[in-house]
Coordinates of C-alpha atoms (C1' of nucleotides) in Angstrom, one line a residue:
Chain A
M767 CA -13.8 -3.6 -9.5
E768 CA -16.3 -2.0 -11.9
D769 CA -17.3 -4.2 -14.8
T770 CA -18.0 -1.3 -16.9
V771 CA -15.3 -0.3 -19.2
E772 CA -12.8 2.4 -17.9
S773 CA -12.9 5.3 -20.4
S774 CA -9.1 5.4 -20.5
P775 CA -6.4 2.7 -19.8
A776 CA -4.7 5.3 -17.5
L777 CA -7.5 4.8 -15.0
K778 CA -7.4 1.1 -15.1
A779 CA -4.7 1.2 -12.6
F780 CA -7.3 2.7 -10.0
G781 CA -9.8 -0.1 -10.7
L782 CA -7.1 -2.5 -10.0
L783 CA -6.0 -1.0 -6.7
E784 CA -9.5 -0.9 -5.8
A785 CA -10.1 -4.4 -6.7
I786 CA -7.1 -5.4 -4.7
A787 CA -7.8 -3.3 -1.6
A788 CA -11.4 -4.6 -1.6
M789 CA -10.2 -8.3 -1.3
D790 CA -9.7 -9.9 2.0
H791 CA -6.5 -11.7 1.1
A792 CA -3.6 -11.0 -1.2
P793 CA -4.7 -12.3 -4.8
T794 CA -2.9 -14.1 -7.4
L795 CA -2.8 -13.2 -11.1
A796 CA -5.5 -15.9 -11.8
E797 CA -7.7 -14.7 -9.1
L798 CA -7.6 -11.1 -10.3
T799 CA -8.1 -12.0 -13.9
E800 CA -11.7 -13.1 -12.8
V801 CA -12.4 -10.1 -10.6
A802 CA -10.9 -7.5 -13.1
N803 CA -12.3 -9.2 -16.0
L804 CA -9.0 -8.6 -18.1
P805 CA -7.0 -10.8 -20.2
K806 CA -4.1 -12.4 -18.3
P807 CA -1.1 -11.0 -20.3
T808 CA -2.8 -7.4 -20.0
L809 CA -3.2 -8.0 -16.2
H810 CA 0.1 -9.2 -15.8
R811 CA 1.5 -6.3 -17.4
W812 CA -0.4 -3.9 -15.2
L813 CA 0.6 -5.6 -12.0
T814 CA 4.2 -5.6 -13.0
M815 CA 4.0 -1.9 -13.7
L816 CA 2.3 -1.2 -10.5
E817 CA 4.9 -3.3 -8.6
G818 CA 7.6 -1.2 -10.3
A819 CA 5.8 1.9 -9.1
E820 CA 5.7 0.4 -5.5
L821 CA 2.1 0.6 -5.2
L822 CA 2.0 -3.1 -5.1
R823 CA 4.5 -5.8 -3.9
R824 CA 4.5 -9.4 -4.3
L825 CA 4.7 -11.8 -1.4
P826 CA 7.7 -14.0 -1.1
D827 CA 5.9 -16.9 -3.0
G828 CA 6.1 -14.7 -6.0
R829 CA 2.5 -15.2 -6.8
R830 CA 0.3 -13.0 -4.7
Y831 CA 0.3 -9.2 -4.8
E832 CA -0.6 -6.9 -1.9
L833 CA -0.8 -3.1 -1.5
A834 CA 2.8 -1.6 -0.8
A835 CA 4.1 1.4 1.0
R836 CA 3.2 4.0 -1.7
S837 CA -0.4 3.1 -1.6
T838 CA -0.7 3.5 2.1
A839 CA 1.0 6.8 1.8
L840 CA -1.2 7.9 -0.8
A841 CA -4.3 6.8 1.3
F842 CA -3.2 8.9 4.3
A843 CA -2.4 11.8 2.2
I844 CA -5.8 11.8 0.7
L845 CA -7.6 11.4 4.0
S846 CA -5.7 14.0 5.8
N847 CA -5.8 16.5 2.8
N848 CA -9.2 16.0 1.8
P849 CA -11.6 18.8 1.1
G850 CA -13.6 17.4 3.9
S851 CA -10.6 17.6 6.3
I852 CA -11.1 21.2 7.1
R853 CA -14.9 20.7 7.6
R854 CA -14.0 17.6 9.9
H855 CA -11.6 19.8 11.8
Q856 CA -14.3 22.5 12.5
I857 CA -16.7 19.8 13.7
L858 CA -14.2 18.5 16.2
Q859 CA -13.6 22.1 17.4
G860 CA -17.2 22.4 18.0
V861 CA -17.4 19.4 20.1
V862 CA -14.4 20.6 22.3
R863 CA -16.0 23.9 22.6
D864 CA -19.2 22.3 23.6
L865 CA -18.0 19.7 25.9
G866 CA -14.8 21.2 27.0
E867 CA -12.5 18.1 26.5
S868 CA -10.1 16.7 23.9
C869 CA -11.7 15.0 20.9
N870 CA -10.3 12.4 18.3
L871 CA -11.5 11.4 15.0
T872 CA -10.2 7.8 14.6
L873 CA -9.8 5.1 11.9
L874 CA -9.2 1.4 12.1
Q875 CA -5.9 0.9 10.1
G876 CA -5.1 -2.8 10.0
G877 CA -5.0 -3.9 13.4
E878 CA -4.5 -0.5 15.2
V879 CA -6.5 2.6 15.9
M880 CA -5.2 5.7 14.3
Y881 CA -5.9 9.3 15.0
L882 CA -7.0 11.0 11.8
D883 CA -7.5 14.1 13.4
R884 CA -7.7 15.6 16.9
V885 CA -8.4 18.9 18.7
E886 CA -7.3 19.4 22.2
A887 CA -9.1 21.1 25.0
S888 CA -7.4 24.2 26.2
L889 CA -7.7 23.1 29.8
P890 CA -4.8 21.8 31.7
L891 CA -4.5 18.2 32.5
R892 CA -5.0 17.1 29.0
V893 CA -3.5 14.3 27.3
A894 CA -0.9 14.8 24.5
F895 CA -1.5 12.5 21.5
Q896 CA -0.6 13.3 18.0
K897 CA -2.4 13.0 14.8
G898 CA -1.4 10.0 13.0
S899 CA -0.3 8.0 16.1
R900 CA -1.7 4.7 16.9
V901 CA -3.0 2.8 19.9
P902 CA -4.0 -0.9 20.2
V903 CA -7.7 -1.9 19.5
H904 CA -8.3 -3.8 22.7
C905 CA -7.7 -1.1 25.2
S906 CA -9.2 2.0 23.4
A907 CA -12.8 3.1 23.1
S908 CA -12.6 3.4 19.4
G909 CA -10.8 0.3 19.0
K910 CA -13.5 -1.7 20.9
L911 CA -16.0 0.1 18.9
F912 CA -14.7 -0.9 15.7
M913 CA -14.3 -4.4 16.7
A914 CA -17.8 -4.7 18.1
L915 CA -19.3 -3.5 14.9
M916 CA -17.3 -5.3 12.3
P917 CA -18.5 -8.5 10.8
R918 CA -18.1 -11.5 12.9
G919 CA -15.4 -13.2 10.6
R920 CA -13.3 -10.2 10.3
R921 CA -13.3 -9.5 14.2
E922 CA -12.4 -13.3 14.8
R923 CA -9.5 -13.0 12.3
L924 CA -8.4 -9.7 14.1
L925 CA -8.8 -11.1 17.7
T926 CA -6.6 -14.2 16.9
S927 CA -3.7 -11.9 15.6
L928 CA -3.8 -9.6 18.7
P929 CA -1.5 -9.7 21.6
L930 CA -3.9 -8.2 24.1
D931 CA -1.0 -6.5 25.9
K932 CA -1.8 -5.1 29.6
H933 CA -1.2 -1.5 29.6
T934 CA -2.9 -0.7 32.9
A935 CA -4.6 -2.4 35.9
N936 CA -7.9 -2.2 33.8
T937 CA -6.8 -3.4 30.5
I938 CA -8.9 -6.2 29.3
T939 CA -6.5 -9.0 28.4
D940 CA -8.9 -12.1 28.7
P941 CA -10.4 -12.8 25.3
A942 CA -13.8 -13.9 26.7
A943 CA -13.9 -10.9 28.8
L944 CA -13.2 -8.8 25.8
D945 CA -15.7 -10.7 23.8
A946 CA -18.6 -9.9 26.4
E947 CA -17.4 -6.3 26.4
L948 CA -17.7 -6.2 22.7
Q949 CA -21.2 -7.6 22.8
Q950 CA -22.3 -5.1 25.4
I951 CA -20.9 -2.2 23.2
K952 CA -22.6 -3.6 20.2
R953 CA -25.8 -3.4 22.1
Q954 CA -25.5 0.1 23.5
G955 CA -23.9 1.7 20.6
Y956 CA -21.0 3.3 22.0
A957 CA -17.8 2.4 23.8
L958 CA -15.8 3.4 26.8
D959 CA -12.2 3.2 27.7
D960 CA -12.1 3.3 31.5
E961 CA -8.4 3.7 32.1
E962 CA -7.6 0.8 30.1
F963 CA -4.7 2.3 28.0
L964 CA -3.5 5.1 30.3
T965 CA -4.1 5.4 34.0
G966 CA -6.2 8.5 34.7
L967 CA -7.6 8.6 31.1
F968 CA -11.3 8.1 30.4
C969 CA -12.8 8.0 26.8
I970 CA -16.0 7.6 25.2
A971 CA -16.5 6.8 21.5
V972 CA -19.5 6.8 19.1
P973 CA -19.4 5.3 15.7
I974 CA -19.5 7.1 12.3
F975 CA -21.2 5.1 9.8
D976 CA -20.9 5.2 6.0
R977 CA -23.6 6.5 3.7
D978 CA -25.4 3.1 3.9
G979 CA -25.5 3.2 7.6
R980 CA -24.2 -0.3 8.0
D981 CA -20.2 0.1 8.0
C982 CA -18.5 1.9 10.8
M983 CA -15.8 3.6 9.0
A984 CA -14.5 5.9 11.6
A985 CA -15.1 7.0 15.2
L986 CA -15.4 10.0 17.4
A987 CA -13.9 9.8 20.8
L988 CA -14.0 12.2 23.6
Q989 CA -11.2 11.9 26.2
A990 CA -10.6 13.3 29.5
P991 CA -9.1 12.7 32.8
V992 CA -11.1 10.5 35.1
V993 CA -11.6 13.3 37.6
R994 CA -13.8 14.9 35.0
L995 CA -15.2 12.2 33.0
W996 CA -16.2 8.7 34.3
R997 CA -18.5 5.7 33.8
E998 CA -21.6 7.4 35.2
N999 CA -21.5 10.8 33.7
A1000 CA -19.9 10.0 30.2
P1001 CA -23.3 9.0 28.7
D1002 CA -24.4 12.7 29.4
R1003 CA -22.1 13.5 26.3
L1004 CA -23.7 11.1 24.0
P1005 CA -26.2 13.4 22.4
A1006 CA -23.7 16.1 21.4
L1007 CA -21.2 13.4 20.3
R1008 CA -23.9 11.5 18.1
T1009 CA -24.8 14.9 16.5
A1010 CA -21.2 15.6 15.6
A1011 CA -20.8 12.0 14.4
S1012 CA -23.4 12.3 11.8
A1013 CA -22.0 15.5 10.6
L1014 CA -18.6 13.8 10.3
A1015 CA -20.2 11.0 8.4
A1016 CA -21.3 13.5 5.8
T1017 CA -17.6 14.5 5.1
L1018 CA -16.4 11.0 4.7
N1019 CA -18.1 9.9 1.6
Chain B
M1434 CA 5.1 15.3 -7.2
E1435 CA 8.5 14.0 -7.8
D1436 CA 10.3 15.6 -10.7
T1437 CA 11.6 12.3 -11.9
V1438 CA 9.8 11.2 -15.1
E1439 CA 7.1 8.4 -14.5
S1440 CA 8.0 5.4 -16.5
S1441 CA 4.6 5.0 -17.8
P1442 CA 1.9 7.6 -18.6
A1443 CA -0.5 5.1 -16.8
L1444 CA 1.3 6.0 -13.6
K1445 CA 1.1 9.7 -14.2
A1446 CA -2.4 9.7 -12.5
F1447 CA -1.0 8.5 -9.2
G1448 CA 1.7 11.3 -9.3
L1449 CA -1.0 13.8 -9.9
L1450 CA -3.3 12.6 -7.0
E1451 CA -0.2 12.5 -4.8
A1452 CA 0.6 16.1 -5.8
I1453 CA -2.7 17.3 -5.3
A1454 CA -3.2 15.5 -1.9
A1455 CA 0.1 17.0 -0.9
M1456 CA -1.0 20.6 -1.4
D1457 CA -2.6 22.6 1.2
H1458 CA -5.2 24.1 -0.9
A1459 CA -7.2 23.1 -3.9
P1460 CA -4.9 24.0 -6.9
T1461 CA -5.8 25.4 -10.3
L1462 CA -4.4 24.2 -13.5
A1463 CA -1.8 26.8 -13.7
E1464 CA -0.6 26.0 -10.2
L1465 CA -0.3 22.4 -11.1
T1466 CA 1.5 23.0 -14.3
E1467 CA 4.3 24.3 -12.2
V1468 CA 4.4 21.5 -9.7
A1469 CA 3.9 18.7 -12.0
N1470 CA 6.0 20.2 -14.6
L1471 CA 3.8 19.1 -17.5
P1472 CA 2.6 21.2 -20.6
K1473 CA -0.8 22.9 -19.9
P1474 CA -2.8 21.0 -22.5
T1475 CA -1.5 17.7 -21.1
L1476 CA -2.3 18.5 -17.5
H1477 CA -5.7 19.7 -18.5
R1478 CA -6.5 16.4 -20.3
W1479 CA -5.5 14.4 -17.2
L1480 CA -7.5 16.5 -14.8
T1481 CA -10.5 16.2 -17.0
M1482 CA -10.0 12.5 -17.1
L1483 CA -9.6 12.2 -13.4
E1484 CA -12.7 14.5 -12.9
G1485 CA -14.6 12.3 -15.2
A1486 CA -13.5 9.2 -13.1
E1487 CA -14.8 10.9 -9.9
L1488 CA -11.2 10.8 -8.3
L1489 CA -11.2 14.7 -8.6
R1490 CA -14.0 17.3 -8.8
R1491 CA -14.1 21.0 -9.3
L1492 CA -14.9 23.6 -6.9
P1493 CA -17.8 25.6 -8.1
D1494 CA -15.6 28.3 -9.3
G1495 CA -14.6 25.9 -12.2
R1496 CA -11.0 26.5 -11.7
R1497 CA -9.9 24.6 -8.7
Y1498 CA -9.6 20.8 -8.3
E1499 CA -10.0 18.9 -5.2
L1500 CA -10.0 15.3 -4.4
A1501 CA -13.4 13.6 -5.0
A1502 CA -15.7 10.9 -3.5
R1503 CA -13.9 8.0 -5.1
S1504 CA -10.4 9.1 -3.8
T1505 CA -11.7 9.2 -0.4
A1506 CA -13.3 5.7 -0.7
L1507 CA -10.2 4.2 -2.2
A1508 CA -8.2 5.7 0.6
F1509 CA -10.5 4.0 3.1
A1510 CA -10.3 0.7 1.4
I1511 CA -6.5 0.9 1.3
L1512 CA -6.1 1.6 5.0
S1513 CA -8.7 -0.7 6.3
N1514 CA -7.5 -3.5 4.0
N1515 CA -5.4 -5.5 6.2
P1516 CA -2.5 -6.3 4.1
G1517 CA -0.3 -8.8 5.8
S1518 CA 2.5 -6.2 6.0
I1519 CA 0.6 -4.4 9.1
R1520 CA 0.2 -7.8 10.8
R1521 CA 3.7 -8.8 10.2
H1522 CA 5.0 -5.6 11.8
Q1523 CA 2.8 -6.1 14.8
I1524 CA 4.4 -9.6 15.3
L1525 CA 7.8 -8.1 14.9
Q1526 CA 6.8 -5.4 17.4
G1527 CA 5.8 -8.2 19.8
V1528 CA 9.3 -10.0 19.5
V1529 CA 11.0 -6.7 20.1
R1530 CA 8.8 -6.1 23.2
D1531 CA 9.5 -9.7 24.5
L1532 CA 13.1 -10.0 23.7
G1533 CA 14.2 -6.5 24.0
E1534 CA 16.5 -6.4 20.9
S1535 CA 16.1 -5.4 17.3
C1536 CA 14.2 -7.8 14.9
N1537 CA 14.3 -8.3 11.2
L1538 CA 12.0 -10.2 8.8
T1539 CA 14.4 -11.1 5.7
L1540 CA 13.9 -12.5 2.3
L1541 CA 16.4 -14.0 -0.2
Q1542 CA 16.2 -11.9 -3.1
G1543 CA 18.6 -12.1 -6.0
G1544 CA 21.5 -13.9 -4.2
E1545 CA 21.3 -11.2 -1.5
V1546 CA 19.4 -11.0 1.8
M1547 CA 16.8 -8.2 2.1
Y1548 CA 15.2 -6.6 5.1
L1549 CA 11.5 -6.7 4.2
D1550 CA 10.7 -5.3 7.5
R1551 CA 12.2 -4.4 10.8
V1552 CA 11.7 -3.3 14.2
E1553 CA 14.2 -1.6 16.4
A1554 CA 14.7 -2.1 20.1
S1555 CA 14.4 1.3 22.1
L1556 CA 17.6 0.3 23.9
P1557 CA 20.8 2.3 23.1
L1558 CA 23.6 0.4 21.6
R1559 CA 21.4 -0.7 18.9
V1560 CA 22.5 -1.2 15.2
A1561 CA 21.0 0.8 12.5
F1562 CA 20.1 -0.9 9.4
Q1563 CA 17.1 0.1 7.0
K1564 CA 14.2 -1.6 5.6
G1565 CA 14.9 -2.6 2.1
S1566 CA 18.5 -2.7 2.6
R1567 CA 20.7 -5.7 1.6
V1568 CA 23.4 -7.8 3.2
P1569 CA 25.5 -10.8 1.6
V1570 CA 24.1 -14.2 2.3
H1571 CA 27.4 -15.9 3.4
C1572 CA 27.9 -13.6 6.5
S1573 CA 24.4 -13.2 7.8
A1574 CA 22.4 -15.4 9.8
S1575 CA 19.5 -15.3 7.5
G1576 CA 21.5 -15.8 4.5
K1577 CA 23.3 -18.8 5.8
L1578 CA 19.9 -20.2 6.9
F1579 CA 18.4 -19.7 3.5
M1580 CA 21.4 -21.5 1.9
A1581 CA 21.2 -24.2 4.3
L1582 CA 17.5 -25.0 3.7
M1583 CA 17.5 -24.6 -0.2
P1584 CA 17.5 -27.7 -2.5
R1585 CA 21.2 -28.7 -3.2
G1586 CA 21.1 -27.7 -6.8
R1587 CA 20.1 -24.3 -6.2
R1588 CA 22.7 -23.9 -3.3
E1589 CA 25.4 -25.3 -5.3
R1590 CA 24.6 -22.7 -8.2
L1591 CA 24.5 -19.9 -5.7
L1592 CA 27.5 -20.8 -3.9
T1593 CA 29.8 -20.8 -7.1
S1594 CA 28.4 -17.4 -8.1
L1595 CA 29.2 -15.9 -4.6
P1596 CA 32.3 -13.9 -4.0
L1597 CA 32.7 -14.7 -0.2
D1598 CA 34.1 -11.5 0.6
K1599 CA 35.8 -11.1 4.0
H1600 CA 33.9 -8.4 6.1
T1601 CA 35.3 -9.2 9.5
A1602 CA 37.8 -11.6 11.1
N1603 CA 35.0 -14.0 11.6
T1604 CA 33.6 -14.1 8.1
I1605 CA 33.6 -17.5 6.6
T1606 CA 35.4 -17.3 3.3
D1607 CA 36.5 -20.9 2.7
P1608 CA 33.7 -22.6 0.6
A1609 CA 34.5 -26.1 2.5
A1610 CA 34.0 -24.3 5.9
L1611 CA 30.8 -22.6 4.7
D1612 CA 29.5 -26.0 3.5
A1613 CA 30.1 -27.5 6.9
E1614 CA 28.5 -24.7 8.6
L1615 CA 25.5 -24.9 6.4
Q1616 CA 25.2 -28.6 7.3
Q1617 CA 25.1 -27.8 10.8
I1618 CA 22.5 -25.1 10.3
K1619 CA 20.4 -27.6 8.5
R1620 CA 20.6 -30.1 11.4
Q1621 CA 20.0 -27.5 14.2
G1622 CA 17.1 -25.5 12.4
Y1623 CA 18.5 -22.1 13.0
A1624 CA 21.5 -20.0 12.1
L1625 CA 23.8 -17.6 14.0
D1626 CA 26.1 -14.7 12.7
D1627 CA 28.9 -14.4 15.2
E1628 CA 30.4 -11.0 14.2
E1629 CA 30.7 -12.4 10.6
F1630 CA 29.3 -9.4 8.9
L1631 CA 29.8 -6.3 11.4
T1632 CA 32.2 -6.6 14.5
G1633 CA 30.3 -6.6 17.6
L1634 CA 27.1 -7.6 16.1
F1635 CA 25.4 -11.0 16.7
C1636 CA 22.4 -12.6 15.1
I1637 CA 20.3 -15.5 15.4
A1638 CA 17.8 -16.4 12.7
V1639 CA 14.9 -18.9 12.3
P1640 CA 13.1 -20.0 9.3
I1641 CA 9.7 -19.1 8.2
F1642 CA 8.3 -21.9 6.1
D1643 CA 5.4 -22.0 3.5
R1644 CA 2.1 -23.4 4.0
D1645 CA 3.4 -26.8 3.2
G1646 CA 6.3 -26.6 5.8
R1647 CA 8.8 -27.3 2.9
D1648 CA 10.3 -24.2 1.5
C1649 CA 12.0 -21.6 3.6
M1650 CA 10.5 -18.5 2.2
A1651 CA 11.6 -15.9 4.6
A1652 CA 13.4 -15.5 8.0
L1653 CA 13.0 -14.0 11.2
A1654 CA 16.4 -12.6 12.9
L1655 CA 17.1 -11.2 16.1
Q1656 CA 20.2 -9.0 16.3
A1657 CA 22.1 -7.5 19.2
P1658 CA 25.5 -6.4 20.3
V1659 CA 27.7 -9.4 21.4
V1660 CA 27.6 -7.9 25.0
R1661 CA 24.1 -8.8 25.3
L1662 CA 23.7 -11.7 22.7
W1663 CA 26.2 -14.5 22.1
R1664 CA 26.7 -18.0 21.0
E1665 CA 25.8 -19.6 24.5
N1666 CA 22.7 -17.6 25.4
A1667 CA 21.3 -16.9 21.9
P1668 CA 19.4 -20.4 21.7
D1669 CA 17.2 -19.2 24.8
R1670 CA 15.5 -17.0 22.3
L1671 CA 14.4 -19.7 20.1
P1672 CA 11.0 -20.5 21.5
A1673 CA 9.9 -16.9 21.3
L1674 CA 11.4 -16.7 17.8
R1675 CA 9.8 -19.9 16.6
T1676 CA 6.5 -18.9 17.8
A1677 CA 6.6 -15.6 15.9
A1678 CA 8.0 -17.3 12.8
S1679 CA 4.9 -19.5 12.5
A1680 CA 2.7 -16.6 13.1
L1681 CA 4.6 -14.7 10.3
A1682 CA 4.2 -17.8 8.1
A1683 CA 0.6 -17.4 8.2
T1684 CA 0.8 -13.9 6.8
L1685 CA 3.0 -14.9 3.8
N1686 CA 0.6 -17.0 1.7
Chain C
dT453 C1' -12.7 48.6 -24.1
dT454 C1' -8.3 46.9 -23.7
dC455 C1' -5.0 43.9 -22.1
dA456 C1' -3.2 40.1 -19.8
dA457 C1' -3.6 35.8 -17.7
dT458 C1' -5.7 31.5 -17.5
dG459 C1' -8.4 27.7 -19.5
dT460 C1' -9.7 24.9 -23.6
dT461 C1' -9.7 22.8 -28.2
dC462 C1' -7.5 20.9 -32.3
dA463 C1' -4.6 17.8 -35.0
dG464 C1' -0.9 15.3 -36.5
dC465 C1' 2.6 12.9 -34.9
dT466 C1' 4.8 9.7 -31.1
dT467 C1' 4.4 6.3 -27.7
dT468 C1' 2.0 3.1 -25.2
dT469 C1' -1.2 -0.5 -24.7
dC470 C1' -3.6 -4.5 -26.2
dG471 C1' -4.2 -9.4 -26.1
dG472 C1' -4.0 -14.0 -28.6
dA473 C1' -0.6 -17.4 -29.2
dA474 C1' 3.5 -19.4 -27.9
dT475 C1' 6.6 -20.6 -24.1
dA476 C1' 8.0 -21.3 -19.4
dA477 C1' 7.6 -22.7 -14.8
dG478 C1' 5.4 -25.2 -11.0
dG479 C1' 2.7 -28.7 -9.1
dT480 C1' 0.2 -33.0 -9.1
dT481 C1' -0.9 -37.6 -10.4
dC482 C1' 0.1 -42.0 -11.7
Chain D
dG1416 C1' 10.2 -39.7 -13.0
dA1417 C1' 7.3 -39.1 -16.9
dA1418 C1' 2.8 -37.3 -18.3
dC1419 C1' -0.3 -34.1 -17.5
dC1420 C1' -2.3 -29.8 -15.8
dT1421 C1' -2.5 -25.5 -14.0
dT1422 C1' -0.6 -20.8 -13.7
dA1423 C1' 2.7 -17.4 -15.0
dT1424 C1' 5.4 -14.9 -18.5
dT1425 C1' 7.1 -13.4 -23.0
dC1426 C1' 6.3 -11.9 -27.9
dC1427 C1' 4.9 -8.7 -31.3
dG1428 C1' 1.8 -6.6 -35.0
dA1429 C1' -2.3 -4.0 -34.7
dA1430 C1' -4.8 -0.7 -32.4
dA1431 C1' -5.5 2.9 -29.2
dA1432 C1' -4.1 6.5 -26.3
dG1433 C1' -1.0 10.2 -25.0
dC1434 C1' 1.6 14.2 -26.3
dT1435 C1' 1.9 19.1 -26.9
dG1436 C1' 2.6 23.4 -30.0
dA1437 C1' -0.4 26.6 -31.6
dA1438 C1' -4.6 28.5 -31.9
dC1439 C1' -8.8 30.1 -29.8
dA1440 C1' -11.9 31.2 -25.8
dT1441 C1' -12.9 33.0 -21.5
dT1442 C1' -12.4 35.5 -17.4
dG1443 C1' -11.1 39.4 -14.7
dA1444 C1' -8.7 43.7 -13.8
dA1445 C1' -7.3 48.2 -15.2

DNA sequence: TTCAATGTTCAGCTTTTCGGAATAAGGTTC
DNA sequence: GAACCTTATTCCGAAAAGCTGAACATTGAA
């Protein structure tokens, strides 16, 4: 949270949410006291208020606070109804027009890949996903890309909590094999999904970096039937995807 | 935005952001006046405040407001923050996938059992409960488990304050019988609900202990119709449930 | 120019927030 | 189990922020 004084108490709540969202574990009152630089009773009052508003909730131990349903709902509403959302949709439409295949803008939410937006190709033989739906990280191009580009500690924590379910014959279910795959993805800067989630479906995903160019905050993925997109011809789409990805990056800050 | 009065002015800001995020175009002050049901000067003050905090910004015409950079950043932080809730939900999904029946994560809250999270089996013949709903302690597997594992003083206090209502023919309403049941539950380390709350519904619950392995802070319960789950075959599910329970424990502290 | 609609400022009154100090609750050590 | 420490919660008078009717300013259309 900012160490600068908020101009109004009403805004302090946002600073608190930001502080809690930025922590990698559910904080206690005492921990937040240091981060937020607020007196204990003041902070306690705020946390109780936010809990009552269902923006936060306490873990069963009664001491730790984590984000609750209303925060998640607000976040989703913000991202899908952002001024940039129209622009993003247009960029996706441009990719679909140029490359002729369906195209997804994805986020990593918790341990799953979420479709923030999506434009479908008008061709037949397309795959019907939906905005807001989710797929596992270990068998999607975007998911593997996110894992490959995240800090090691976070990746390891995520990997231990994942089931690595087998969805198709190609799904990578061996942790060592997945790790090798992630290293290669990191080297080459893009990821493929070669029928690892749905038989017959091939994907290629490129990262969308934040302003500093370090964090991968989203991904752009092209998906098509293997009869039209496969391991050898997929990289031909990279230039167009990379151009779109950097345009998308500009809409996400 | 909801028409109910926010309990505190400090939370009004969230209601406003939600209202703006829910609109399909950038609203003017006048438009928001109707939606938010606030006097014009009040709303104007809030919008100016949110604009100053970079949560909102005005379109170049100076009249319309849209979400700004800080809102987007907050949304990303909320969604990518991996509060245990997502991980817990994944674990429940895993149990449902493995065992094929609906699964609940429960807490003891205020003398009742509360469903913190829940994943339903995709089979027909499933029972529809809801997240956040509550059931009595004396006729649910989780509730009896909580009572069996809590310190004696607390249990006795709770028992004297409970009505022990009869819900079905099997509900245990005799304090002595309940006490005997609790002792057996404590010995065997899991609890059953054999149609004690709803006729036709069978449950088995295992404890989720805190880090020290002493306090039972939550419970994992599998529930199914008696035609598929009953007293003799229920213990077969224990290994899977125990594994999931210890994974859940890690998310709860 | 006039009019109507929308946006902005003002000011006194009301409500909320602030946070040090006191108290309670939980844990740990001896 | 008593003493001790840490963390959480409650209290309440002082201080700050919020509220909004009314007045004023600006914009755009006729």
